[in-house]
PDB file of C-alpha atoms in Angstrom:
ATOM      1  CA  GLU F 165     166.166 195.662 159.452  1.00  0.00           C
ATOM      2  CA  SER F 166     166.601 197.264 156.085  1.00  0.00           C
ATOM      3  CA  ARG F 167     167.838 195.860 152.757  1.00  0.00           C
ATOM      4  CA  ARG F 168     168.661 197.893 149.627  1.00  0.00           C
ATOM      5  CA  ILE F 169     169.049 196.059 146.285  1.00  0.00           C
ATOM      6  CA  PHE F 170     170.390 197.810 142.977  1.00  0.00           C
ATOM      7  CA  LYS F 171     169.497 195.722 139.935  1.00  0.00           C
ATOM      8  CA  THR F 172     170.418 196.010 136.324  1.00  0.00           C
ATOM      9  CA  ALA F 173     169.360 193.590 133.344  1.00  0.00           C
ATOM     10  CA  LYS F 174     172.419 191.661 134.171  1.00  0.00           C
ATOM     11  CA  THR F 175     172.949 191.845 137.817  1.00  0.00           C
ATOM     12  CA  ALA F 176     170.837 190.982 140.791  1.00  0.00           C
ATOM     13  CA  VAL F 177     167.761 189.844 138.856  1.00  0.00           C
ATOM     14  CA  ASP F 178     167.509 186.794 140.900  1.00  0.00           C
ATOM     15  CA  THR F 179     168.125 188.710 144.117  1.00  0.00           C
ATOM     16  CA  ILE F 180     164.931 190.800 143.812  1.00  0.00           C
ATOM     17  CA  LYS F 181     162.835 187.879 142.655  1.00  0.00           C
ATOM     18  CA  GLU F 182     163.926 185.978 145.519  1.00  0.00           C
ATOM     19  CA  LEU F 183     163.207 188.644 147.946  1.00  0.00           C
ATOM     20  CA  VAL F 184     159.755 189.031 146.830  1.00  0.00           C
ATOM     21  CA  THR F 185     159.258 185.120 146.952  1.00  0.00           C
ATOM     22  CA  LEU F 186     160.280 185.278 150.566  1.00  0.00           C
ATOM     23  CA  ILE F 187     158.153 188.375 151.273  1.00  0.00           C
ATOM     24  CA  LEU F 188     155.167 186.650 149.911  1.00  0.00           C
ATOM     25  CA  MET F 189     155.867 183.246 151.443  1.00  0.00           C
ATOM     26  CA  SER F 190     156.096 184.954 154.832  1.00  0.00           C
ATOM     27  CA  GLU F 191     152.865 186.585 154.240  1.00  0.00           C
ATOM     28  CA  MET F 192     151.283 183.280 153.307  1.00  0.00           C
ATOM     29  CA  SER F 193     152.687 181.469 156.297  1.00  0.00           C
ATOM     30  CA  ASP F 194     151.451 183.991 158.647  1.00  0.00           C
ATOM     31  CA  PRO F 195     148.813 186.157 156.901  1.00  0.00           C
ATOM     32  CA  GLY F 196     147.979 189.735 158.175  1.00  0.00           C
ATOM     33  CA  ASP F 197     144.558 191.544 157.574  1.00  0.00           C
ATOM     34  CA  GLU F 198     145.682 193.375 154.430  1.00  0.00           C
ATOM     35  CA  VAL F 199     148.255 193.312 151.778  1.00  0.00           C
ATOM     36  CA  TYR F 200     149.037 196.179 149.360  1.00  0.00           C
ATOM     37  CA  PHE F 201     150.423 196.017 145.870  1.00  0.00           C
ATOM     38  CA  VAL F 202     151.025 199.376 144.602  1.00  0.00           C
ATOM     39  CA  SER F 203     152.368 199.680 140.886  1.00  0.00           C
ATOM     40  CA  PRO F 204     151.367 201.829 138.065  1.00  0.00           C
ATOM     41  CA  TRP F 205     151.808 198.758 135.850  1.00  0.00           C
ATOM     42  CA  ILE F 206     151.061 195.195 136.927  1.00  0.00           C
ATOM     43  CA  SER F 207     151.338 192.034 134.997  1.00  0.00           C
ATOM     44  CA  ASN F 208     150.873 188.251 135.878  1.00  0.00           C
ATOM     45  CA  VAL F 209     154.423 187.764 136.331  1.00  0.00           C
ATOM     46  CA  PRO F 210     155.811 184.320 137.345  1.00  0.00           C
ATOM     47  CA  LEU F 211     157.261 184.532 140.836  1.00  0.00           C
ATOM     48  CA  PHE F 212     157.608 181.059 142.295  1.00  0.00           C
ATOM     49  CA  ASP F 213     158.957 178.153 140.479  1.00  0.00           C
ATOM     50  CA  ASN F 214     157.007 175.164 141.613  1.00  0.00           C
ATOM     51  CA  ARG F 215     157.914 172.879 138.794  1.00  0.00           C
ATOM     52  CA  ASN F 216     159.846 170.586 141.432  1.00  0.00           C
ATOM     53  CA  GLY F 217     157.280 170.923 144.004  1.00  0.00           C
ATOM     54  CA  THR F 218     159.137 173.345 146.202  1.00  0.00           C
ATOM     55  CA  PHE F 219     156.132 175.325 147.370  1.00  0.00           C
ATOM     56  CA  ASP F 220     153.602 172.236 147.575  1.00  0.00           C
ATOM     57  CA  ALA F 221     153.578 172.911 151.388  1.00  0.00           C
ATOM     58  CA  ILE F 222     152.157 176.324 150.940  1.00  0.00           C
ATOM     59  CA  ASN F 223     149.343 175.416 148.332  1.00  0.00           C
ATOM     60  CA  PRO F 224     149.412 171.741 147.005  1.00  0.00           C
ATOM     61  CA  ASP F 225     146.696 172.727 144.624  1.00  0.00           C
ATOM     62  CA  TRP F 226     149.074 174.922 142.535  1.00  0.00           C
ATOM     63  CA  GLY F 227     150.609 171.848 140.819  1.00  0.00           C
ATOM     64  CA  HIS F 228     154.166 171.633 139.492  1.00  0.00           C
ATOM     65  CA  ARG F 229     154.338 174.842 137.231  1.00  0.00           C
ATOM     66  CA  LEU F 230     155.351 178.558 137.623  1.00  0.00           C
ATOM     67  CA  ILE F 231     153.132 180.310 140.088  1.00  0.00           C
ATOM     68  CA  ARG F 232     152.295 183.734 138.896  1.00  0.00           C
ATOM     69  CA  LEU F 233     151.167 186.850 140.666  1.00  0.00           C
ATOM     70  CA  VAL F 234     147.440 186.022 140.140  1.00  0.00           C
ATOM     71  CA  ASP F 235     147.950 182.775 141.936  1.00  0.00           C
ATOM     72  CA  ILE F 236     149.664 184.258 144.832  1.00  0.00           C
ATOM     73  CA  THR F 237     147.094 187.234 145.202  1.00  0.00           C
ATOM     74  CA  SER F 238     144.126 184.890 144.963  1.00  0.00           C
ATOM     75  CA  HIS F 239     145.646 182.627 147.639  1.00  0.00           C
ATOM     76  CA  LEU F 240     146.285 185.493 150.009  1.00  0.00           C
ATOM     77  CA  ILE F 241     142.573 186.411 149.604  1.00  0.00           C
ATOM     78  CA  ARG F 242     141.627 182.761 150.477  1.00  0.00           C
ATOM     79  CA  LEU F 243     143.773 182.995 153.351  1.00  0.00           C
ATOM     80  CA  GLY F 244     141.667 185.840 154.763  1.00  0.00           C
ATOM     81  CA  CYS F 245     143.595 188.824 153.599  1.00  0.00           C
ATOM     82  CA  THR F 246     142.146 191.886 151.954  1.00  0.00           C
ATOM     83  CA  VAL F 247     144.192 192.680 148.910  1.00  0.00           C
ATOM     84  CA  HIS F 248     144.606 196.215 147.767  1.00  0.00           C
ATOM     85  CA  LEU F 249     145.868 196.789 144.169  1.00  0.00           C
ATOM     86  CA  VAL F 250     146.706 200.285 143.435  1.00  0.00           C
ATOM     87  CA  VAL F 251     147.218 200.793 139.831  1.00  0.00           C
ATOM     88  CA  ARG F 252     146.985 203.356 136.943  1.00  0.00           C
ATOM     89  CA  SER F 253     143.836 203.229 134.833  1.00  0.00           C
ATOM     90  CA  ASP F 254     145.740 201.728 131.887  1.00  0.00           C
ATOM     91  CA  LYS F 255     144.631 199.094 129.672  1.00  0.00           C
ATOM     92  CA  HIS F 256     147.958 197.217 130.303  1.00  0.00           C
ATOM     93  CA  ASN F 257     146.847 196.380 133.713  1.00  0.00           C
ATOM     94  CA  GLN F 258     143.246 195.240 132.762  1.00  0.00           C
ATOM     95  CA  TYR F 259     144.231 191.780 131.711  1.00  0.00           C
ATOM     96  CA  PHE F 260     145.678 190.890 135.201  1.00  0.00           C
ATOM     97  CA  LEU F 261     142.772 192.822 136.958  1.00  0.00           C
ATOM     98  CA  ASP F 262     140.223 190.951 134.882  1.00  0.00           C
ATOM     99  CA  GLN F 263     141.803 187.503 135.398  1.00  0.00           C
ATOM    100  CA  LEU F 264     142.136 188.030 139.173  1.00  0.00           C
ATOM    101  CA  THR F 265     138.536 189.467 139.498  1.00  0.00           C
ATOM    102  CA  GLU F 266     137.188 186.367 137.646  1.00  0.00           C
ATOM    103  CA  ILE F 267     138.933 183.815 139.915  1.00  0.00           C
ATOM    104  CA  ILE F 268     137.886 185.736 143.201  1.00  0.00           C
ATOM    105  CA  GLU F 269     134.339 186.334 142.025  1.00  0.00           C
ATOM    106  CA  ASP F 270     133.930 182.744 141.094  1.00  0.00           C
ATOM    107  CA  GLU F 271     134.827 181.825 144.701  1.00  0.00           C
ATOM    108  CA  GLY F 272     132.568 184.454 146.310  1.00  0.00           C
ATOM    109  CA  LEU F 273     135.545 186.444 147.733  1.00  0.00           C
ATOM    110  CA  LEU F 274     135.309 189.732 145.642  1.00  0.00           C
ATOM    111  CA  HIS F 275     134.681 191.759 148.778  1.00  0.00           C
ATOM    112  CA  SER F 276     138.104 191.038 149.705  1.00  0.00           C
ATOM    113  CA  LEU F 277     139.685 192.706 146.686  1.00  0.00           C
ATOM    114  CA  LYS F 278     140.112 196.171 146.297  1.00  0.00           C
ATOM    115  CA  ILE F 279     141.189 197.796 143.088  1.00  0.00           C
ATOM    116  CA  LEU F 280     142.074 201.285 143.530  1.00  0.00           C
ATOM    117  CA  LYS F 281     142.932 203.195 140.185  1.00  0.00           C
ATOM    118  CA  ARG F 282     144.963 206.394 140.558  1.00  0.00           C
ATOM    119  CA  ASP F 283     146.262 208.719 137.692  1.00  0.00           C
ATOM    120  CA  PRO F 284     148.950 209.720 137.880  1.00  0.00           C
ATOM    121  CA  LEU F 285     150.499 207.091 140.027  1.00  0.00           C
ATOM    122  CA  HIS F 286     154.359 206.686 140.307  1.00  0.00           C
ATOM    123  CA  THR F 287     154.660 205.033 143.851  1.00  0.00           C
ATOM    124  CA  LYS F 288     155.556 201.458 143.710  1.00  0.00           C
ATOM    125  CA  GLY F 289     155.562 199.054 146.616  1.00  0.00           C
ATOM    126  CA  ILE F 290     154.473 195.637 148.397  1.00  0.00           C
ATOM    127  CA  LEU F 291     153.288 196.163 151.885  1.00  0.00           C
ATOM    128  CA  THR F 292     152.521 193.088 154.085  1.00  0.00           C
ATOM    129  CA  LYS F 293     152.239 192.478 157.902  1.00  0.00           C
ATOM    130  CA  HIS F 294     155.969 191.672 158.065  1.00  0.00           C
ATOM    131  CA  GLY F 295     157.716 194.474 155.861  1.00  0.00           C
ATOM    132  CA  VAL F 296     157.470 196.754 153.114  1.00  0.00           C
ATOM    133  CA  LEU F 297     159.301 196.838 149.710  1.00  0.00           C
ATOM    134  CA  ILE F 298     159.503 200.165 148.090  1.00  0.00           C
ATOM    135  CA  GLY F 299     161.523 201.388 145.075  1.00  0.00           C
ATOM    136  CA  SER F 300     161.455 202.130 141.369  1.00  0.00           C
ATOM    137  CA  MET F 301     160.268 198.590 140.433  1.00  0.00           C
ATOM    138  CA  ASN F 302     156.803 198.141 138.741  1.00  0.00           C
ATOM    139  CA  LEU F 303     155.484 194.565 139.112  1.00  0.00           C
ATOM    140  CA  THR F 304     155.864 193.515 135.633  1.00  0.00           C
ATOM    141  CA  TYR F 305     158.174 191.421 133.525  1.00  0.00           C
ATOM    142  CA  ASN F 306     160.312 194.549 132.581  1.00  0.00           C
ATOM    143  CA  GLY F 307     160.582 195.460 136.265  1.00  0.00           C
ATOM    144  CA  PHE F 308     161.795 192.120 137.375  1.00  0.00           C
ATOM    145  CA  THR F 309     164.150 191.282 134.481  1.00  0.00           C
ATOM    146  CA  GLU F 310     164.873 194.153 132.106  1.00  0.00           C
ATOM    147  CA  LEU F 311     165.183 197.482 133.630  1.00  0.00           C
ATOM    148  CA  ASP F 312     167.467 199.009 136.109  1.00  0.00           C
ATOM    149  CA  GLU F 313     165.691 199.146 139.454  1.00  0.00           C
ATOM    150  CA  VAL F 314     166.368 199.947 143.080  1.00  0.00           C
ATOM    151  CA  VAL F 315     164.396 198.496 145.957  1.00  0.00           C
ATOM    152  CA  THR F 316     164.560 198.695 149.602  1.00  0.00           C
ATOM    153  CA  TYR F 317     162.829 196.251 152.016  1.00  0.00           C
ATOM    154  CA  ASP F 318     162.185 197.388 155.534  1.00  0.00           C
ATOM    155  CA  LYS F 319     161.027 195.181 158.368  1.00  0.00           C
ATOM    156  CA  ALA F 320     161.089 197.956 160.984  1.00  0.00           C
ATOM    157  CA  GLU F 321     157.612 198.471 162.625  1.00  0.00           C
ATOM    158  CA  GLN F 322     158.020 202.379 162.317  1.00  0.00           C
ATOM    159  CA  ASP F 323     158.600 201.879 158.331  1.00  0.00           C
ATOM    160  CA  ILE F 324     155.874 199.413 158.118  1.00  0.00           C
ATOM    161  CA  ALA F 325     153.321 201.917 159.999  1.00  0.00           C
ATOM    162  CA  THR F 326     154.508 204.784 157.897  1.00  0.00           C
ATOM    163  CA  ALA F 327     153.949 202.811 154.619  1.00  0.00           C
ATOM    164  CA  ARG F 328     150.561 201.575 155.906  1.00  0.00           C
ATOM    165  CA  LEU F 329     149.546 205.300 156.423  1.00  0.00           C
ATOM    166  CA  ALA F 330     150.753 206.302 152.971  1.00  0.00           C
ATOM    167  CA  PHE F 331     149.089 203.398 151.275  1.00  0.00           C
ATOM    168  CA  SER F 332     145.954 203.584 153.139  1.00  0.00           C
ATOM    169  CA  SER F 333     145.362 207.165 152.163  1.00  0.00           C
ATOM    170  CA  TYR F 334     144.602 205.794 148.567  1.00  0.00           C
ATOM    171  CA  LYS F 335     141.404 204.246 150.009  1.00  0.00           C
ATOM    172  CA  LYS F 336     140.426 207.682 151.363  1.00  0.00           C
ATOM    173  CA  GLU F 337     140.791 209.153 147.860  1.00  0.00           C
ATOM    174  CA  SER F 338     138.259 206.770 146.414  1.00  0.00           C
TER     175      SER F 338
END
């Protein structure tokens, strides 16, 4: 029920991206109530390659292009998830946050987006109904492609519950 991946700039780059794709596809296919993205730095990274229509069944409105984190996050919100973004108050993150906020606000769904800024923040992870990905990787281009990273994905109910308690503690600190 656990998988650990060690990535360098030359090895396992696609493995981590494919794992994140599968995690998010699973959540979009059977959404839970909330999803957490915890990352000191976050960018609008491309995650799904839909240029051949591979992901049209998930969202035909995306069109044949690279699908970025803002597209996926806003889609999760449209599916009824509350999305919690836990990030540092750093101007690097602001472009992504502004872009996502604008999309969600235009659709009247701003109540389902919770942006929590924490300084200092070092924890990194993605928590869904189906599992938790935790490790050293920020949700940025460098995290996915350039830097050496290690991540662990757990599907065990106990690990998901533990992560949910830890990640939900950020809400209490607000």
